[in-house]
């Protein structure tokens, strides 16, 4: 199995996504309030820059450590599912390109957008989807790590996909797959706040020196 | 018995290649609106016939299977019986489902038509061979007449009829019409088993090709012009009924045609399946729970536990169990084992199609395990004379017991739905997977209290077992249901003092037999507990069992064979342990040895299963092996992962394969099967592969971890 | 209106765009080899090839299929499909048969991408296809046999 073949397939599914556009059968975006994610401005009264950066990252950690995010940053080869973070059913594995195994790729079930499931299990209201649906590479595994460890990991180009701090902030603030966390489809709890508020927390954290929590 | 030969002058049965098993497209003359569906008897519009074999002018030989084909192999098995005595060539054999008829097509062990209890081959062994022998005699008589030679000089081999002296030779087809005019022999002679040429051979199955290219027709695939599709909104509590419903939103769904209340819930009718589902999702139904089961599973279990102390029914009570336990030097062991409700979850959820034929007879298509019962239920609900309903058994996507129900409650629902539609259009009624998992008719929940006594010599001297659970056969609280205790009260081990007590619990949750019936739990309880007793006195699980199987040569035969296969006693890889179990069910003896390790999640991983089966005269060893492999997988999946539970207030918790797990390919052990050579009468293989796998696995697990399995499934919540 | 090809033939669908591909194939196009088993992408009985990749048709709204090529068990062809069919016959893989269309679609996809699959590859591709008859042992062997046929 060549990685290029898999990537070719991934490219195809992205093309399908583009063609589908505003596909019907796609979950309507839910109205999420920022009530449970404090805006960066709330941290301005912290005068110590390092302490403020740590506080900002801890707030952002409510998103980063949410099962919606960690489930696809597993420590092993298998994604997790649900708020209980149980192993994914059906059993799937990351494969060479983090998009599944040949014959059962992520795209075998996950399309370019969330899909509502109609009149089936009340515990499966939708199948999540995104044009870029895939697992975070193993070096970006977050499962089982403390927020401090994740913070150091995010800053380390060897473990963040070779990104600069600015690129990390940009990724967190605007990446579409990251944004899926705020629009995870019917029957799924979204991560707190909005991507905009989260992005601003990350931006200020970086601007304040990107200090990490101790644990 | 005699058999009528049906010739091609009777309507349209054998018209050529289009009528190959399972892919027949109904002739247009049958019912103009049926686009796809397999008529019973293989020929539409044919009168009900007392026939098991049809010989076509095209040289095909078609057997009418009185048993439903849902993977266990009766099409192939019954065709083998006929072909053997007919001296047919295997390539000319075909099979279709027979019409529904409780007399002509009775299961000779039931007295009515039905598939179950692993009886298809056992009850048909002589009947279908006789049918083949009868057909052969009539073909020979036709040849003798045609050629003017003595019948005694004619031979038949691989589908060719020959007269050596004159050099005459013919296939079956050319003589089929003439053969049908012959008088059937009154007592056709059957072959001596030593002369079998087909029975006992690995003949290819008749239905593999159609099941590998998408062409096999199941009930869900029955199509008709202008068909309505219906689903029913069901309650998620047992015993709940519709209090009220609002169908305003449902009726707005594009494609929804109608909404009606039926006794089982609220039916939504639409022009396609998805519209029906979308309409169902848009319904608001208020349920009346006043007569519903509102206890949770744990409350039920507590109530079961209380019943253990109450007076039950003695299934067996020999020797003096009480005295045996109080003898000096006796040590005892106790265990309580809890078994959950299990859904059958066949791949094809229950479904049925209704199409009015152009002859004014309503064609009902379904995977009928009790065709006569389904036929009557449909006729009764619809207020039709039985002659105005034709039941067409279709290939079914599994069953495992689910499609065999006294009173046919599923068919009652489907017929109510058709009736409420007004019958103006053909209709297909389908259950979703959720309807299936939540549909009840489960393997009941059981609680076993076990007590065993071992004397100073390490011999098991007393066995005291109490079983609490629903009676599948619906027996009253004072009446023994053998199916609750089978395998326990008939304990094969020679133990002088044996008592098995049964308590029948009445619940709103409907019970049903589930692949291997009582043996699903008695096999587990008996075989894990005997293993613990043997371990307690340091005896080898195989040797210890053999020592107690003093009067059971066929148990012993399979146990010795499986021990040889597994090289029992040889070194086991580090981190693994082995377990054994032997269970006789439905007249068939199966011993299994499993090799188990602990997986990364801390649960059992079964790597390998050795299986020895004695089912008497093997008809098709390859089919037997397949049934053992399948039985192992089906039983293992349930033991590891499956339970249907009632949550707080009695609401059913599970609903689909994500929380009612099926074993998957990555969890399937490699199964090696040995079929014991035998000339005993053949017995069934559909169920007997199931009972030993659970206890063998639990025994290996206990020896690996020191922890006995007291509650199923082994993996809590089914998610590992 | 959604346009797509089904087994090489151009099709259009102008019904409810939420309709899953499964029901378009079965109820509208009358191709019944593709089965319903769960409706939530748990069992794989509905597997088809969408633009050459395996896809669970039960959770694929037809709106997502615009411009795509759909191949069902009735239309699958090529060296891998031929080998899989032969191997399935030789081992008598199916029991009830209901899941087998999906098994075959997954197996063909696996072999197209991985001509010589290991046990791990087979688990990876096939674990999404439930068989309640548990024909898995024969599915595994048939895939290996099919791979051998293609090689030889």
Short mmCIF file of N, CA, C and O in Angstrom, two decimals, chain B residues 205-244:
data_model
loop_
_atom_site.label_atom_id
_atom_site.label_comp_id
_atom_site.label_asym_id
_atom_site.label_seq_id
_atom_site.Cartn_x
_atom_site.Cartn_y
_atom_site.Cartn_z
N UNK B 205 -21.89 -26.15 -2.29
CA UNK B 205 -23.24 -25.73 -1.92
C UNK B 205 -23.97 -25.17 -3.14
O UNK B 205 -23.36 -24.56 -4.02
N UNK B 206 -25.27 -25.37 -3.16
CA UNK B 206 -26.06 -24.98 -4.33
C UNK B 206 -26.28 -23.47 -4.40
O UNK B 206 -26.64 -22.95 -5.45
N UNK B 207 -26.14 -22.77 -3.30
CA UNK B 207 -26.55 -21.36 -3.27
C UNK B 207 -25.38 -20.39 -3.17
O UNK B 207 -25.58 -19.20 -2.95
N UNK B 208 -24.16 -20.89 -3.34
CA UNK B 208 -23.01 -20.00 -3.14
C UNK B 208 -22.90 -18.92 -4.22
O UNK B 208 -22.66 -17.75 -3.91
N UNK B 209 -23.10 -19.30 -5.48
CA UNK B 209 -22.89 -18.33 -6.56
C UNK B 209 -23.83 -17.13 -6.42
O UNK B 209 -23.40 -15.98 -6.44
N UNK B 210 -25.11 -17.42 -6.20
CA UNK B 210 -26.09 -16.32 -6.10
C UNK B 210 -25.86 -15.46 -4.87
O UNK B 210 -26.23 -14.29 -4.84
N UNK B 211 -25.25 -16.07 -3.85
CA UNK B 211 -24.98 -15.30 -2.63
C UNK B 211 -23.65 -14.57 -2.71
O UNK B 211 -23.25 -13.92 -1.76
N UNK B 212 -22.96 -14.72 -3.83
CA UNK B 212 -21.68 -14.03 -3.99
C UNK B 212 -21.72 -12.97 -5.07
O UNK B 212 -20.73 -12.29 -5.31
N UNK B 213 -22.84 -12.85 -5.75
CA UNK B 213 -22.89 -11.85 -6.83
C UNK B 213 -24.08 -10.89 -6.71
O UNK B 213 -24.38 -10.15 -7.62
N UNK B 214 -24.72 -10.93 -5.54
CA UNK B 214 -25.80 -9.98 -5.30
C UNK B 214 -27.15 -10.39 -5.87
O UNK B 214 -28.11 -9.65 -5.78
N UNK B 215 -27.21 -11.57 -6.48
CA UNK B 215 -28.46 -11.95 -7.15
C UNK B 215 -29.44 -12.71 -6.26
O UNK B 215 -30.61 -12.87 -6.62
N UNK B 216 -28.99 -13.25 -5.15
CA UNK B 216 -29.90 -13.99 -4.27
C UNK B 216 -31.00 -13.03 -3.78
O UNK B 216 -30.72 -11.89 -3.43
N UNK B 217 -32.22 -13.53 -3.79
CA UNK B 217 -33.36 -12.69 -3.42
C UNK B 217 -33.81 -13.03 -2.00
O UNK B 217 -34.18 -14.16 -1.70
N UNK B 218 -33.75 -12.04 -1.14
CA UNK B 218 -34.27 -12.15 0.23
C UNK B 218 -35.60 -11.38 0.29
O UNK B 218 -35.93 -10.65 -0.65
N UNK B 219 -36.28 -11.49 1.39
CA UNK B 219 -37.56 -10.78 1.51
C UNK B 219 -37.39 -9.28 1.26
O UNK B 219 -38.22 -8.66 0.61
N UNK B 220 -36.30 -8.73 1.79
CA UNK B 220 -36.10 -7.29 1.62
C UNK B 220 -35.98 -6.90 0.15
O UNK B 220 -36.19 -5.74 -0.21
N UNK B 221 -35.65 -7.89 -0.69
CA UNK B 221 -35.42 -7.61 -2.11
C UNK B 221 -36.66 -7.81 -2.96
O UNK B 221 -36.60 -7.62 -4.18
N UNK B 222 -37.75 -8.22 -2.35
CA UNK B 222 -38.98 -8.41 -3.12
C UNK B 222 -39.46 -7.03 -3.58
O UNK B 222 -39.55 -6.09 -2.79
N UNK B 223 -39.71 -6.94 -4.85
CA UNK B 223 -40.12 -5.66 -5.43
C UNK B 223 -41.41 -5.85 -6.22
O UNK B 223 -41.62 -6.90 -6.81
N UNK B 224 -42.23 -4.85 -6.21
CA UNK B 224 -43.43 -4.87 -7.03
C UNK B 224 -43.68 -3.45 -7.51
O UNK B 224 -43.26 -2.48 -6.89
N UNK B 225 -44.38 -3.37 -8.61
CA UNK B 225 -44.72 -2.04 -9.13
C UNK B 225 -45.62 -1.33 -8.12
O UNK B 225 -46.47 -1.95 -7.49
N UNK B 226 -45.40 -0.05 -7.98
CA UNK B 226 -46.27 0.78 -7.13
C UNK B 226 -46.25 0.33 -5.66
O UNK B 226 -47.25 0.42 -4.95
N UNK B 227 -45.11 -0.15 -5.23
CA UNK B 227 -45.02 -0.71 -3.88
C UNK B 227 -44.99 0.40 -2.82
O UNK B 227 -44.39 1.45 -3.01
N UNK B 228 -45.66 0.11 -1.72
CA UNK B 228 -45.60 0.96 -0.53
C UNK B 228 -44.55 0.39 0.41
O UNK B 228 -44.39 -0.83 0.50
N UNK B 229 -43.88 1.26 1.13
CA UNK B 229 -42.88 0.84 2.11
C UNK B 229 -43.34 1.32 3.48
O UNK B 229 -43.71 2.48 3.63
N UNK B 230 -43.32 0.40 4.45
CA UNK B 230 -43.85 0.76 5.75
C UNK B 230 -42.89 0.40 6.87
O UNK B 230 -42.24 -0.66 6.84
N UNK B 231 -42.79 1.29 7.84
CA UNK B 231 -42.09 0.99 9.09
C UNK B 231 -43.03 1.37 10.23
O UNK B 231 -43.96 2.16 10.05
N UNK B 232 -42.78 0.80 11.39
CA UNK B 232 -43.64 1.04 12.54
C UNK B 232 -42.82 1.65 13.67
O UNK B 232 -41.71 1.19 13.96
N UNK B 233 -43.37 2.69 14.29
CA UNK B 233 -42.76 3.24 15.50
C UNK B 233 -43.16 2.35 16.67
O UNK B 233 -44.35 2.13 16.91
N UNK B 234 -42.14 1.78 17.32
CA UNK B 234 -42.38 0.90 18.47
C UNK B 234 -41.97 1.59 19.77
O UNK B 234 -41.13 2.48 19.77
N UNK B 235 -42.53 1.09 20.86
CA UNK B 235 -42.16 1.62 22.17
C UNK B 235 -40.78 1.11 22.57
O UNK B 235 -40.33 0.09 22.08
N UNK B 236 -40.12 1.84 23.46
CA UNK B 236 -38.85 1.34 23.97
C UNK B 236 -38.99 0.75 25.37
O UNK B 236 -38.03 0.61 26.11
N UNK B 237 -40.23 0.41 25.72
CA UNK B 237 -40.52 -0.35 26.94
C UNK B 237 -41.35 -1.56 26.53
O UNK B 237 -42.23 -1.45 25.66
N UNK B 238 -41.14 -2.70 27.19
CA UNK B 238 -41.96 -3.87 26.89
C UNK B 238 -43.32 -3.71 27.55
O UNK B 238 -43.42 -3.35 28.72
N UNK B 239 -44.37 -3.98 26.78
CA UNK B 239 -45.72 -3.91 27.30
C UNK B 239 -46.35 -2.53 27.15
O UNK B 239 -47.49 -2.33 27.55
N UNK B 240 -45.63 -1.59 26.59
CA UNK B 240 -46.18 -0.24 26.39
C UNK B 240 -47.12 -0.25 25.18
O UNK B 240 -46.94 -1.02 24.24
N UNK B 241 -48.11 0.61 25.22
CA UNK B 241 -49.03 0.74 24.09
C UNK B 241 -49.14 2.22 23.72
O UNK B 241 -48.74 3.10 24.50
N UNK B 242 -49.70 2.48 22.54
CA UNK B 242 -49.84 3.86 22.08
C UNK B 242 -50.93 4.56 22.90
O UNK B 242 -52.05 4.07 22.98
N UNK B 243 -50.57 5.68 23.51
CA UNK B 243 -51.58 6.49 24.20
C UNK B 243 -52.13 7.50 23.20
O UNK B 243 -53.33 7.63 23.02
N UNK B 244 -51.23 8.20 22.55
CA UNK B 244 -51.66 9.16 21.52
C UNK B 244 -50.47 9.43 20.61
O UNK B 244 -49.34 9.11 20.97
#
